[in-house]
JSON list of C-alpha atoms in Angstrom, two decimals:
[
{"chain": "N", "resi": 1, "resn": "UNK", "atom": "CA", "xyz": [13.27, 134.94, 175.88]},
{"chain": "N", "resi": 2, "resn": "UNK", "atom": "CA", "xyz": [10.22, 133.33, 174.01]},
{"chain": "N", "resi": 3, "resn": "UNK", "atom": "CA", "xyz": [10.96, 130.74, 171.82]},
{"chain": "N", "resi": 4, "resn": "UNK", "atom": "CA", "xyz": [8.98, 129.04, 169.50]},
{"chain": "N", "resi": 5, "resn": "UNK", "atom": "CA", "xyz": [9.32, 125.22, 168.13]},
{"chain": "N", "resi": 6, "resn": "UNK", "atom": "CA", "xyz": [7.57, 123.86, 164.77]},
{"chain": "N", "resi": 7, "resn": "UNK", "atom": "CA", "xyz": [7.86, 120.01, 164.97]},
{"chain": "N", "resi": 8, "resn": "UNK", "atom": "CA", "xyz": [8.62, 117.94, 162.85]},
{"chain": "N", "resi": 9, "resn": "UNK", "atom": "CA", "xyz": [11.22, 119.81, 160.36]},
{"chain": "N", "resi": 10, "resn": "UNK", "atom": "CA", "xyz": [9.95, 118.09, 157.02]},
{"chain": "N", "resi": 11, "resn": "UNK", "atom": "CA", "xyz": [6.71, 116.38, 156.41]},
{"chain": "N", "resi": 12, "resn": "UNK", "atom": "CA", "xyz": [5.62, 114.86, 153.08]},
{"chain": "N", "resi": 13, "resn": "UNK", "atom": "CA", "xyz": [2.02, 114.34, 152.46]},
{"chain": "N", "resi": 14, "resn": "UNK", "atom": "CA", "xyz": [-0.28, 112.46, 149.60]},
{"chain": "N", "resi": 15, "resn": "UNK", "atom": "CA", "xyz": [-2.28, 114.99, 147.95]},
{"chain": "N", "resi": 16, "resn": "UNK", "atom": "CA", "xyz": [-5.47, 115.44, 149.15]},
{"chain": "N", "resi": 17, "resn": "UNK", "atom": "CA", "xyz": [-4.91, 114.75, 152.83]},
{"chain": "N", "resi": 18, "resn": "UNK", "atom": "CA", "xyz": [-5.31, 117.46, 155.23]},
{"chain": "N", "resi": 19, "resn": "UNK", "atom": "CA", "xyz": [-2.23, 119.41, 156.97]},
{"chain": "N", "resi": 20, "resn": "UNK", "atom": "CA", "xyz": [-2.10, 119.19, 160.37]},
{"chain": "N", "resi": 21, "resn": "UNK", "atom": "CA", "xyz": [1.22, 121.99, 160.77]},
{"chain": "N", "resi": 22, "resn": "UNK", "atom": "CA", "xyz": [1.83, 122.61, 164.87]},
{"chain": "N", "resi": 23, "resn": "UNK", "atom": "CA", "xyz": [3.81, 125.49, 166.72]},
{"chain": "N", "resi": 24, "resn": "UNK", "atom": "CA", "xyz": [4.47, 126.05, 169.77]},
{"chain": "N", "resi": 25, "resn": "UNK", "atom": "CA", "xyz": [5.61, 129.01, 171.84]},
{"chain": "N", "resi": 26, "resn": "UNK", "atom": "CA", "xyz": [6.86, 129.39, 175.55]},
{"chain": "N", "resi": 27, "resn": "UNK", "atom": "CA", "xyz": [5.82, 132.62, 176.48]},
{"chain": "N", "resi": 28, "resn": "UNK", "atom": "CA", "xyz": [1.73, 132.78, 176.56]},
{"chain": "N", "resi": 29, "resn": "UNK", "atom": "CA", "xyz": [1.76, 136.83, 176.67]},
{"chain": "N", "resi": 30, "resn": "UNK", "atom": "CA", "xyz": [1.97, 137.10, 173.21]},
{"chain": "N", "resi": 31, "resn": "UNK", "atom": "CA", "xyz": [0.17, 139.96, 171.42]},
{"chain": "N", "resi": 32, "resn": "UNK", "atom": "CA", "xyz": [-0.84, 138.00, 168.02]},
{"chain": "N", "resi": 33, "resn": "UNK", "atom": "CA", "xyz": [0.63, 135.19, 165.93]},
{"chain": "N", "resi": 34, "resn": "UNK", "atom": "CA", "xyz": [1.41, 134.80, 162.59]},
{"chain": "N", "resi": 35, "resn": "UNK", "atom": "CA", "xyz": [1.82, 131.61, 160.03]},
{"chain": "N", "resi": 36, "resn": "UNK", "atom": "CA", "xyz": [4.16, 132.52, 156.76]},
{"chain": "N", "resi": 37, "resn": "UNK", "atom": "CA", "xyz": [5.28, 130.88, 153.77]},
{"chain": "N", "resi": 38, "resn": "UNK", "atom": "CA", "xyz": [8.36, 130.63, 152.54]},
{"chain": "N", "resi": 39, "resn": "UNK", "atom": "CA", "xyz": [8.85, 128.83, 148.61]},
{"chain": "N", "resi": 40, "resn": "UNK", "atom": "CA", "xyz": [12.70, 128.14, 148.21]},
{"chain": "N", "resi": 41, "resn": "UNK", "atom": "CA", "xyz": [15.19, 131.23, 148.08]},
{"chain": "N", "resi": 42, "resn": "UNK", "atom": "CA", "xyz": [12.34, 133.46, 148.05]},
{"chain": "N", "resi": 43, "resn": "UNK", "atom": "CA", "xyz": [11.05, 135.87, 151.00]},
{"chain": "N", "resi": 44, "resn": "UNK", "atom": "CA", "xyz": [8.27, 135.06, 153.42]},
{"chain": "N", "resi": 45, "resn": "UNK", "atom": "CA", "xyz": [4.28, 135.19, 152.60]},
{"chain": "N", "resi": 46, "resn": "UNK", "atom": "CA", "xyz": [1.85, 136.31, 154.68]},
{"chain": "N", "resi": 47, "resn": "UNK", "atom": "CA", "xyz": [-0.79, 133.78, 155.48]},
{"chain": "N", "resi": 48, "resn": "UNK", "atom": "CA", "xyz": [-2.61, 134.62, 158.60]},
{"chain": "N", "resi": 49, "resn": "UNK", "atom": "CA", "xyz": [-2.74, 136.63, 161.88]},
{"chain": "N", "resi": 50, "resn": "UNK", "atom": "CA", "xyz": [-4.46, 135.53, 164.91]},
{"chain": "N", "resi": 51, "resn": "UNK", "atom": "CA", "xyz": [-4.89, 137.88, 167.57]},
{"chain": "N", "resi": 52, "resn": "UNK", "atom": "CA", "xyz": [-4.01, 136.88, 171.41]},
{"chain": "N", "resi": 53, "resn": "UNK", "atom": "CA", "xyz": [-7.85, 138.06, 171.56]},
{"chain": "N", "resi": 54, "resn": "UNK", "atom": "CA", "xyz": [-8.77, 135.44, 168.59]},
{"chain": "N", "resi": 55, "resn": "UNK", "atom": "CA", "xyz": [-9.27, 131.77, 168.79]},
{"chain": "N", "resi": 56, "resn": "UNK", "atom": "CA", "xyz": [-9.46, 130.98, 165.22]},
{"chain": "N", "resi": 57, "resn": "UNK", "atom": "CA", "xyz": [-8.71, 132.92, 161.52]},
{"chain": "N", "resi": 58, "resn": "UNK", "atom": "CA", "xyz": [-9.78, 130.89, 158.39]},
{"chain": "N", "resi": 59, "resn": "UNK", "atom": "CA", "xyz": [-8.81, 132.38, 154.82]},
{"chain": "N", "resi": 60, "resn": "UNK", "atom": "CA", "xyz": [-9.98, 129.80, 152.04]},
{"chain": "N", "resi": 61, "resn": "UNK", "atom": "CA", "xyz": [-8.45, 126.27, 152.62]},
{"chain": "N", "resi": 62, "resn": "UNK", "atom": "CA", "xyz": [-6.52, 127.59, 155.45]},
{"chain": "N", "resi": 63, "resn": "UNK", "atom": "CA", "xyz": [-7.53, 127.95, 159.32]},
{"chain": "N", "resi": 64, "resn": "UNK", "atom": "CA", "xyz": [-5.46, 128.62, 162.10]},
{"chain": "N", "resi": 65, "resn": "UNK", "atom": "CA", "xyz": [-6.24, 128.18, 165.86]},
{"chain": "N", "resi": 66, "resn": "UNK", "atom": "CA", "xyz": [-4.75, 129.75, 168.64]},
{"chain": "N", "resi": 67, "resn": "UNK", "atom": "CA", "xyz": [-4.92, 128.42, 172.42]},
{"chain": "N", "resi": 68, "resn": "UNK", "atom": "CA", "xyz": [-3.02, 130.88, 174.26]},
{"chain": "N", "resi": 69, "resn": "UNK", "atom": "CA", "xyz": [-3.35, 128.89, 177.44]},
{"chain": "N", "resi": 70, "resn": "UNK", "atom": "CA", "xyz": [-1.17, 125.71, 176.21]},
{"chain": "N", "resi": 71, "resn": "UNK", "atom": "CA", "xyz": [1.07, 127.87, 174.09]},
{"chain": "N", "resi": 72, "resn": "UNK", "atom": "CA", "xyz": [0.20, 126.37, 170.93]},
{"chain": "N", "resi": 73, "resn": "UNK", "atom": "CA", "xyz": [-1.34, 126.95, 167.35]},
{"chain": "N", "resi": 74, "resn": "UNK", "atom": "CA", "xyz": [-2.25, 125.03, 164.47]},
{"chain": "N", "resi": 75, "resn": "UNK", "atom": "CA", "xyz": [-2.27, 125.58, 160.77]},
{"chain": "N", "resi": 76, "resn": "UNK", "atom": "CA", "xyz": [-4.61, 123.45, 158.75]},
{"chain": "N", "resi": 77, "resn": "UNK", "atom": "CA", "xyz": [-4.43, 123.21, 154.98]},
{"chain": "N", "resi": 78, "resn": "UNK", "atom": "CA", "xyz": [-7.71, 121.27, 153.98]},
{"chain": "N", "resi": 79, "resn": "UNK", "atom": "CA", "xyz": [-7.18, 119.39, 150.61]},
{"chain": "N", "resi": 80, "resn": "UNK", "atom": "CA", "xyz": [-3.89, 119.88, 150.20]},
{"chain": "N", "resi": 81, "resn": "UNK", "atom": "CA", "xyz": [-2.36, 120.17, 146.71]},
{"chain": "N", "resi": 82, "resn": "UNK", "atom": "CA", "xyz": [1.35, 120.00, 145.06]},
{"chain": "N", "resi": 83, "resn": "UNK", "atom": "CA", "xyz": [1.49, 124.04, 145.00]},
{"chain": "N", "resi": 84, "resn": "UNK", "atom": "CA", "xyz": [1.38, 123.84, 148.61]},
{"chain": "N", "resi": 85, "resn": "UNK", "atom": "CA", "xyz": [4.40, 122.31, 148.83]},
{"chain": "N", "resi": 86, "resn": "UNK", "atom": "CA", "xyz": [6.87, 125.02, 150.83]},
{"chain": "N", "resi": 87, "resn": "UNK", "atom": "CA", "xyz": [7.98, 125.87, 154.25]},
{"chain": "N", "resi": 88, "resn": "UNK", "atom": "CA", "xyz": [5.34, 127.15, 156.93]},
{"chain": "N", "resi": 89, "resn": "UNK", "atom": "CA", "xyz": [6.65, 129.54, 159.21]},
{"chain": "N", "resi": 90, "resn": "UNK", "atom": "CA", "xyz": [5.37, 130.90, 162.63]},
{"chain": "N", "resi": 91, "resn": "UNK", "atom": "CA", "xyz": [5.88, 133.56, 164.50]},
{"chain": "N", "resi": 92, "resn": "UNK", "atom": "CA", "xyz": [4.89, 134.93, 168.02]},
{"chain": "N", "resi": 93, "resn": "UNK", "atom": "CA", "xyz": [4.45, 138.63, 168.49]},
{"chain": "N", "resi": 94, "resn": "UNK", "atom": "CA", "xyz": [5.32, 140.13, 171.91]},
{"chain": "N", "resi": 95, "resn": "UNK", "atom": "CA", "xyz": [6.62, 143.38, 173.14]},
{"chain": "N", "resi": 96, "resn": "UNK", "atom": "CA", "xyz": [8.03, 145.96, 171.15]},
{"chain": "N", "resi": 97, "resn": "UNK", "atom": "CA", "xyz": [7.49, 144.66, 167.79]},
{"chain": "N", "resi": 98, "resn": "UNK", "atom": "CA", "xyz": [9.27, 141.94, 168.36]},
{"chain": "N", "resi": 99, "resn": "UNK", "atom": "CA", "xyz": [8.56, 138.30, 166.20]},
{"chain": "N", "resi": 100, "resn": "UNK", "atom": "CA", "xyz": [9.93, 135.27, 167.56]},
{"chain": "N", "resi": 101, "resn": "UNK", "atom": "CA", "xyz": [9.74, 133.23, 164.96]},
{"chain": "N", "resi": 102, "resn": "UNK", "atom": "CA", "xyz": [10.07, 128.78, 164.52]},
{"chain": "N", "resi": 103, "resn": "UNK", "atom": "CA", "xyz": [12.52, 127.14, 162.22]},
{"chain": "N", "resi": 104, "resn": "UNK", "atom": "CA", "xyz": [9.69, 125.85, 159.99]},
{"chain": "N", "resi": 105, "resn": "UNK", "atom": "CA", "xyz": [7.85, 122.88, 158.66]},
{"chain": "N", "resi": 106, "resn": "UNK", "atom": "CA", "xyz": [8.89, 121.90, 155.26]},
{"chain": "N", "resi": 107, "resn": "UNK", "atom": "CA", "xyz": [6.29, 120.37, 153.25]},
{"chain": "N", "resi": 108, "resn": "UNK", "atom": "CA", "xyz": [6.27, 118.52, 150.08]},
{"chain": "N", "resi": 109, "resn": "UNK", "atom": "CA", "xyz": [2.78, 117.60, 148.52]},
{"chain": "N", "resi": 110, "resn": "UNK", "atom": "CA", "xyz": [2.93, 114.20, 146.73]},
{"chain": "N", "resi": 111, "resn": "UNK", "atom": "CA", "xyz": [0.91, 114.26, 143.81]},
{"chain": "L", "resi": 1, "resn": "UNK", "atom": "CA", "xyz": [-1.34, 145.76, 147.78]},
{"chain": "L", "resi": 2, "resn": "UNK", "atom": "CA", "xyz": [1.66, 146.05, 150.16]},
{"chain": "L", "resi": 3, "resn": "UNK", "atom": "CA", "xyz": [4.87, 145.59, 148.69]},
{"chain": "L", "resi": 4, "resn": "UNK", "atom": "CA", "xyz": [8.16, 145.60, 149.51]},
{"chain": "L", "resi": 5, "resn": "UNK", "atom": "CA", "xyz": [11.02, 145.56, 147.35]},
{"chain": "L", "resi": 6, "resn": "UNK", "atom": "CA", "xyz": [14.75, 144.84, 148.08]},
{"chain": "L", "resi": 7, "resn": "UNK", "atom": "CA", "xyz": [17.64, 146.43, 145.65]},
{"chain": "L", "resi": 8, "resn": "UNK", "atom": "CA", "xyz": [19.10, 143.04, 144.86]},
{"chain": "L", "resi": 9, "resn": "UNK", "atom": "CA", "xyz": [18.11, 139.46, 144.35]},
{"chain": "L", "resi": 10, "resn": "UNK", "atom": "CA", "xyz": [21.69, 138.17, 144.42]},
{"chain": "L", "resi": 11, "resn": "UNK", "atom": "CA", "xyz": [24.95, 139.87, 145.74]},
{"chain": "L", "resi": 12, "resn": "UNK", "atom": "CA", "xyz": [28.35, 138.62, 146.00]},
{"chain": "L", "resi": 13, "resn": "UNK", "atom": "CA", "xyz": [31.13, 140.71, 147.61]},
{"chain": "L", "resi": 14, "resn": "UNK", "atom": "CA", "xyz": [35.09, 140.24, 149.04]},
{"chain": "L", "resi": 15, "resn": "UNK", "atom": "CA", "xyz": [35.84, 140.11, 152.27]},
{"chain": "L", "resi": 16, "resn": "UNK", "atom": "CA", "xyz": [36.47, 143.95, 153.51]},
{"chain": "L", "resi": 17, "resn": "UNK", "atom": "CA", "xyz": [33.96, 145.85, 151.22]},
{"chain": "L", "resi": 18, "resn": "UNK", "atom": "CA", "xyz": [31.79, 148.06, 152.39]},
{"chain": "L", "resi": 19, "resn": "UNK", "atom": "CA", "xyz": [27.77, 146.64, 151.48]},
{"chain": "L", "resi": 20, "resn": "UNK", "atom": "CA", "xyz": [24.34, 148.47, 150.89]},
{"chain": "L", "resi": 21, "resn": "UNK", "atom": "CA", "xyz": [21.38, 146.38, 151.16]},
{"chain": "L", "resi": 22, "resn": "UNK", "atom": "CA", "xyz": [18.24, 148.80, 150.14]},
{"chain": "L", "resi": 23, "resn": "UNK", "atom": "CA", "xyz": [14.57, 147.93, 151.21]},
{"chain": "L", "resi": 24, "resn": "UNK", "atom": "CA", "xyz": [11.63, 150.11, 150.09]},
{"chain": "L", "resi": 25, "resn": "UNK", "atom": "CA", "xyz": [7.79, 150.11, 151.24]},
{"chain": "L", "resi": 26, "resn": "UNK", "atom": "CA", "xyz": [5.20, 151.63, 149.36]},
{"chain": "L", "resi": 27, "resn": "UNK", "atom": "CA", "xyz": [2.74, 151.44, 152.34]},
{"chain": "L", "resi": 28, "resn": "UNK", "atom": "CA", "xyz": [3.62, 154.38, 154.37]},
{"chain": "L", "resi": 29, "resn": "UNK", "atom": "CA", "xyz": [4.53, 151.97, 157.23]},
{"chain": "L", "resi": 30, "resn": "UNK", "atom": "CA", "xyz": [6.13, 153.36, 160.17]},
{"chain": "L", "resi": 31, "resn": "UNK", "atom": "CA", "xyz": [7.98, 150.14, 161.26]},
{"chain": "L", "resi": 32, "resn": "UNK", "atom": "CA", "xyz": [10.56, 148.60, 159.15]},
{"chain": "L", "resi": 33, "resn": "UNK", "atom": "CA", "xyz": [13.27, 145.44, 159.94]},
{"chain": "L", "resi": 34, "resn": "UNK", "atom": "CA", "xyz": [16.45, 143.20, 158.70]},
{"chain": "L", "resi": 35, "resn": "UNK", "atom": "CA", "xyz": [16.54, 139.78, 159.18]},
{"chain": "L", "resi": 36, "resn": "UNK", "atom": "CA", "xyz": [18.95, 137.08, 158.11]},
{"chain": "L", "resi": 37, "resn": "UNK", "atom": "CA", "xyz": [17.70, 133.93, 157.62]},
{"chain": "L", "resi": 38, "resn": "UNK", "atom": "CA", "xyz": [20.60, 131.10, 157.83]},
{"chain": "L", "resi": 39, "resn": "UNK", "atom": "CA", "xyz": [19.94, 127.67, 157.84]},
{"chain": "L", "resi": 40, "resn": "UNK", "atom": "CA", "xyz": [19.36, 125.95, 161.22]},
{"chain": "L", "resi": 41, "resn": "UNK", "atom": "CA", "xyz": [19.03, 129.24, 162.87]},
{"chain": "L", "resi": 42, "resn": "UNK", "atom": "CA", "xyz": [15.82, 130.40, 161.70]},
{"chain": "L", "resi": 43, "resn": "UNK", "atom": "CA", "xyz": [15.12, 134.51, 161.15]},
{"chain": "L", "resi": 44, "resn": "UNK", "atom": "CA", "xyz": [17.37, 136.64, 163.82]},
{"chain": "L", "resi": 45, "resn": "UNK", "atom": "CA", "xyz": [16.40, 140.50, 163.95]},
{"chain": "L", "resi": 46, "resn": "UNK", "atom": "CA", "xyz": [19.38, 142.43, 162.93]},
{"chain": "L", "resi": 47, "resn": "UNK", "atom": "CA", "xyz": [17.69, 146.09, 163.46]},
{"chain": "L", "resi": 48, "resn": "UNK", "atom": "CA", "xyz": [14.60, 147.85, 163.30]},
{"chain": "L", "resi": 49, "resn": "UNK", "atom": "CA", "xyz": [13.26, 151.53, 162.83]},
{"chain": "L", "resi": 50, "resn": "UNK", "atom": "CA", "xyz": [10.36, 152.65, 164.25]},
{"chain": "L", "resi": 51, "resn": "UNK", "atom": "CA", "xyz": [9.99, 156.31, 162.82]},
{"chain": "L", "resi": 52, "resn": "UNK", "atom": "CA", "xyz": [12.46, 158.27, 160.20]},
{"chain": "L", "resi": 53, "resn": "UNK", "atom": "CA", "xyz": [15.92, 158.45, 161.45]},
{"chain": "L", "resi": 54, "resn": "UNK", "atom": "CA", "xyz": [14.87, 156.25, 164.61]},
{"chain": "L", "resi": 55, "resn": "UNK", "atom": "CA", "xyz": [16.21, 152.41, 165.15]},
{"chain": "L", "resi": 56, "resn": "UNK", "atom": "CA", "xyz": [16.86, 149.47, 167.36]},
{"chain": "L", "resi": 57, "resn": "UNK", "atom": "CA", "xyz": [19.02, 146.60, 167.62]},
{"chain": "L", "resi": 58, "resn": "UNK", "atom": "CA", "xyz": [17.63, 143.81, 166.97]},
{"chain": "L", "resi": 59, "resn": "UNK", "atom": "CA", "xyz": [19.59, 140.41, 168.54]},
{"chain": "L", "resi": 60, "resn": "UNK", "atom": "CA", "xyz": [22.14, 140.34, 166.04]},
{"chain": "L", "resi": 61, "resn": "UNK", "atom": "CA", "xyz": [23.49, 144.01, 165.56]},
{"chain": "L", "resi": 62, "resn": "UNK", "atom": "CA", "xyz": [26.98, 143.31, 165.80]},
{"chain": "L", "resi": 63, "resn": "UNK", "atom": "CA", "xyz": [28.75, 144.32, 161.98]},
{"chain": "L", "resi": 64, "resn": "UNK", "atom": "CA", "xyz": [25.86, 145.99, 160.74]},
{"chain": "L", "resi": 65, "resn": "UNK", "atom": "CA", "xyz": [24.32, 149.20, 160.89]},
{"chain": "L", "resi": 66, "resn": "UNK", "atom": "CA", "xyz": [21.63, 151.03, 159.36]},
{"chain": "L", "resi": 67, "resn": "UNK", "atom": "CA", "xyz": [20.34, 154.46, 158.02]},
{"chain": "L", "resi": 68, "resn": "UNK", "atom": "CA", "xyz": [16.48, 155.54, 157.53]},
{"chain": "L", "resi": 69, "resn": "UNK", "atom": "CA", "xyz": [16.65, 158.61, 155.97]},
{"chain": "L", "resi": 70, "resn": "UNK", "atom": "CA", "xyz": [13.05, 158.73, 154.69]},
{"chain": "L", "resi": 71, "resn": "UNK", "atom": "CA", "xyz": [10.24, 156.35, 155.27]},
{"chain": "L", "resi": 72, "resn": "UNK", "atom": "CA", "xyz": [9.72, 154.42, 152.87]},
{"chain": "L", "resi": 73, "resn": "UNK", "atom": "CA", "xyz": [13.92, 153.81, 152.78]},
{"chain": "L", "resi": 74, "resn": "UNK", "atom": "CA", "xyz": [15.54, 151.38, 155.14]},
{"chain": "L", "resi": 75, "resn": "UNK", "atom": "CA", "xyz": [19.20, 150.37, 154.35]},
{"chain": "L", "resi": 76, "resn": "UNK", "atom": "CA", "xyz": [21.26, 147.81, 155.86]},
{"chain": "L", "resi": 77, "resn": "UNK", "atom": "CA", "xyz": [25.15, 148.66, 155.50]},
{"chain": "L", "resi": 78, "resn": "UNK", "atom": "CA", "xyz": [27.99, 145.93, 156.53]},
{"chain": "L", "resi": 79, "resn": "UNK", "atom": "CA", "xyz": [31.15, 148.07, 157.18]},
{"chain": "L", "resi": 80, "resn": "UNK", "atom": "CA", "xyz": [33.76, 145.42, 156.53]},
{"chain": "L", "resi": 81, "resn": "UNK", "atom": "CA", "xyz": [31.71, 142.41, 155.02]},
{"chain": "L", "resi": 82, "resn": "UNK", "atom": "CA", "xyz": [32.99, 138.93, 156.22]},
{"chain": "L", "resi": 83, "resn": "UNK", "atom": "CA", "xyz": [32.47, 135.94, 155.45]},
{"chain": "L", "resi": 84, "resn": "UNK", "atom": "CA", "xyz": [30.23, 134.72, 158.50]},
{"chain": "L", "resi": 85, "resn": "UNK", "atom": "CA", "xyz": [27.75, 137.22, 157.02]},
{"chain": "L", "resi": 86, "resn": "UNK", "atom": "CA", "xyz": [27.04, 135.12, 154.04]},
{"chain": "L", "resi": 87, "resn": "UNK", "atom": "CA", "xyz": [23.19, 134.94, 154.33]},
{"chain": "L", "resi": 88, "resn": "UNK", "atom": "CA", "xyz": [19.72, 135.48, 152.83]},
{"chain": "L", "resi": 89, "resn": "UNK", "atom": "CA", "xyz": [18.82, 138.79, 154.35]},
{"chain": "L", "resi": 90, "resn": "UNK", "atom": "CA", "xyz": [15.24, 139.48, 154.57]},
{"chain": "L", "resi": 91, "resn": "UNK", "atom": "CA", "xyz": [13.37, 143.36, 155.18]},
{"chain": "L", "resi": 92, "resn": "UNK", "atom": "CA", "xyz": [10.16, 143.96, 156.16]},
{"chain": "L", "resi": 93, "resn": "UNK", "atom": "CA", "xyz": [7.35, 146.34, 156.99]},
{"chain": "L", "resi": 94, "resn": "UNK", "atom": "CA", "xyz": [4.53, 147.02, 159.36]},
{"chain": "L", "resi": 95, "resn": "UNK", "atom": "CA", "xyz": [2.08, 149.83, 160.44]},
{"chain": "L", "resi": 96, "resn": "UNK", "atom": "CA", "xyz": [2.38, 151.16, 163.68]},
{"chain": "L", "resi": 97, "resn": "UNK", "atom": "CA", "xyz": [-0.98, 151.72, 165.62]},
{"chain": "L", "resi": 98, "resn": "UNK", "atom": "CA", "xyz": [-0.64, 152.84, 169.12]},
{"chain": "L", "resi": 99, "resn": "UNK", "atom": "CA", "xyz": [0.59, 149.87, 171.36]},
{"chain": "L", "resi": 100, "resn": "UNK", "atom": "CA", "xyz": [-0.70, 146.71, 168.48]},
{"chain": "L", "resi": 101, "resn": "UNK", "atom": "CA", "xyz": [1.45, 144.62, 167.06]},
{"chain": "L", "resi": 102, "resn": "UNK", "atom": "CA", "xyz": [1.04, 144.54, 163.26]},
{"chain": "L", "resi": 103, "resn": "UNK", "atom": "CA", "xyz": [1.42, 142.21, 160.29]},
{"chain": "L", "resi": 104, "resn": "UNK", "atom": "CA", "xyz": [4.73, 142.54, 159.27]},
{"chain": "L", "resi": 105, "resn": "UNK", "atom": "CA", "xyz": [5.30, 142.30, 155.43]},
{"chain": "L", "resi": 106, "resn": "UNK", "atom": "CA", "xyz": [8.66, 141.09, 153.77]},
{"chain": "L", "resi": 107, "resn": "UNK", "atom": "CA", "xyz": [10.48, 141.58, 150.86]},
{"chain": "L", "resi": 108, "resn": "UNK", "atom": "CA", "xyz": [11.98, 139.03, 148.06]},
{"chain": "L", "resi": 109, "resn": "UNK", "atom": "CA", "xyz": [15.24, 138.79, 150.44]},
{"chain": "L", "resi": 110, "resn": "UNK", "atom": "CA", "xyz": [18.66, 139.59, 149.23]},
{"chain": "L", "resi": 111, "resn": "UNK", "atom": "CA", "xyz": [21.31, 136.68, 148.94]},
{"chain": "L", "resi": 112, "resn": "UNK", "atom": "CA", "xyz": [24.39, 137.90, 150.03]},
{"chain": "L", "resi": 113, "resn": "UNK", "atom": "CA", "xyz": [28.12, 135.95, 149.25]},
{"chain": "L", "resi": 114, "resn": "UNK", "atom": "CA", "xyz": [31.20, 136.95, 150.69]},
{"chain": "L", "resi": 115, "resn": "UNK", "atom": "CA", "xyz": [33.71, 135.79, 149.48]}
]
């Protein structure tokens, strides 16, 4: 069963600083992977897909990398700012549909 | 845009009742899922449909079933609600192109109380 493991739960950053968010899966024959946020009591946001295919996808201040090989991806948030402060999700596609998703990083933005 | 919308921001029910959760899509998507989301335990797949009147279980099936009666339409019924399924419960969408895996869209979530 793939799992996937976002570490460390909670992070708290000065604003400014660059987010450094890490997940990491078990199973490497995924088909794409996806980073969501999640503000409190609301539903999840899509942020970005990376393709097994893909290395990288940037949108704006965000860029996620993919290394299939180690079974890991990165979300970075350059310049972060308070209204970035939620929970980052990932999630590993593989067959069927299926998303395998981490427990999340929560992130608080000090202003 | 894609959206999905889900009948109810807050619910709270007794123990027993019979519960509708309604999702609807508005991007002709093929694919549509429930999740709960509980603390500690992440998102678990309850079910998924694939096509109109098609579905899966997901790795949590057990007290729940479902209906898709229509595309857009995905509902989430708990027979006898108890109080272990006290949750945030969370649908989404996703297009279905030949063997890809798409992004899958969500909803506002419902948060359902039993009491």
């Amino acid at each position: 069963k793939q799992e996937v493991t976002q570490i460390p739960a909670a992070l708290s950053v000065p604003e400014g600083e660059n987010l450094v968010l890490n997940c990491s899966f078990t199973d490497s024959a995924i088909y794409n992977l996806q980073w969501f946020r999640q503000d409190p009591g609301k539903g999840l946001t899509s942020l970005l897909l990376i393709q097994s295919s893909q290395r990288e996808q940037t949108s704006g201040r965000l860029n996620a990398s993919l290394d299939k090989s180690s079974g890991r991806s990165t979300l970075y948030i350059a310049a972060s700012q308070p209204g970035d402060s939620a929970t980052y999700l990932c999630a590993a596609a593989y067959g069927n549909n299926r998303l395998a998703f981490g427990k999340g990083n929560q992130v608080v933005v000090i202003p | 845009d894609v959206k999905v919308t889900q009948s109810s921001r807050y619910l709270v029910k007794r123990t027993g009742e019979k519960v509708f959760l309604e999702c609807v899509q508005d991007m002709d998507h093929e694919n549509m899922f429930w999740y709960r989301q509980d603390p500690g335990l992440g998102l678990r797949l309850i079910y998924f449909s694939y096509d109109v009147k098609m579905k899966e279980k997901g790795d949590i099936p057990e007290g729940y079933s479902v209906s898709r009666e229509k595309k857009e339409r995905f509902s989430l019924i708990l027979e006898s609600a108890s109080t272990n399924q006290t949750s945030m419960y969370l649908c989404a969408s996703s297009l279905s192109t030949g063997g890809a895996v798409n992004e899958q869209f969500f909803g506002p979530g419902t948060r359902l109380t039993v009491l």
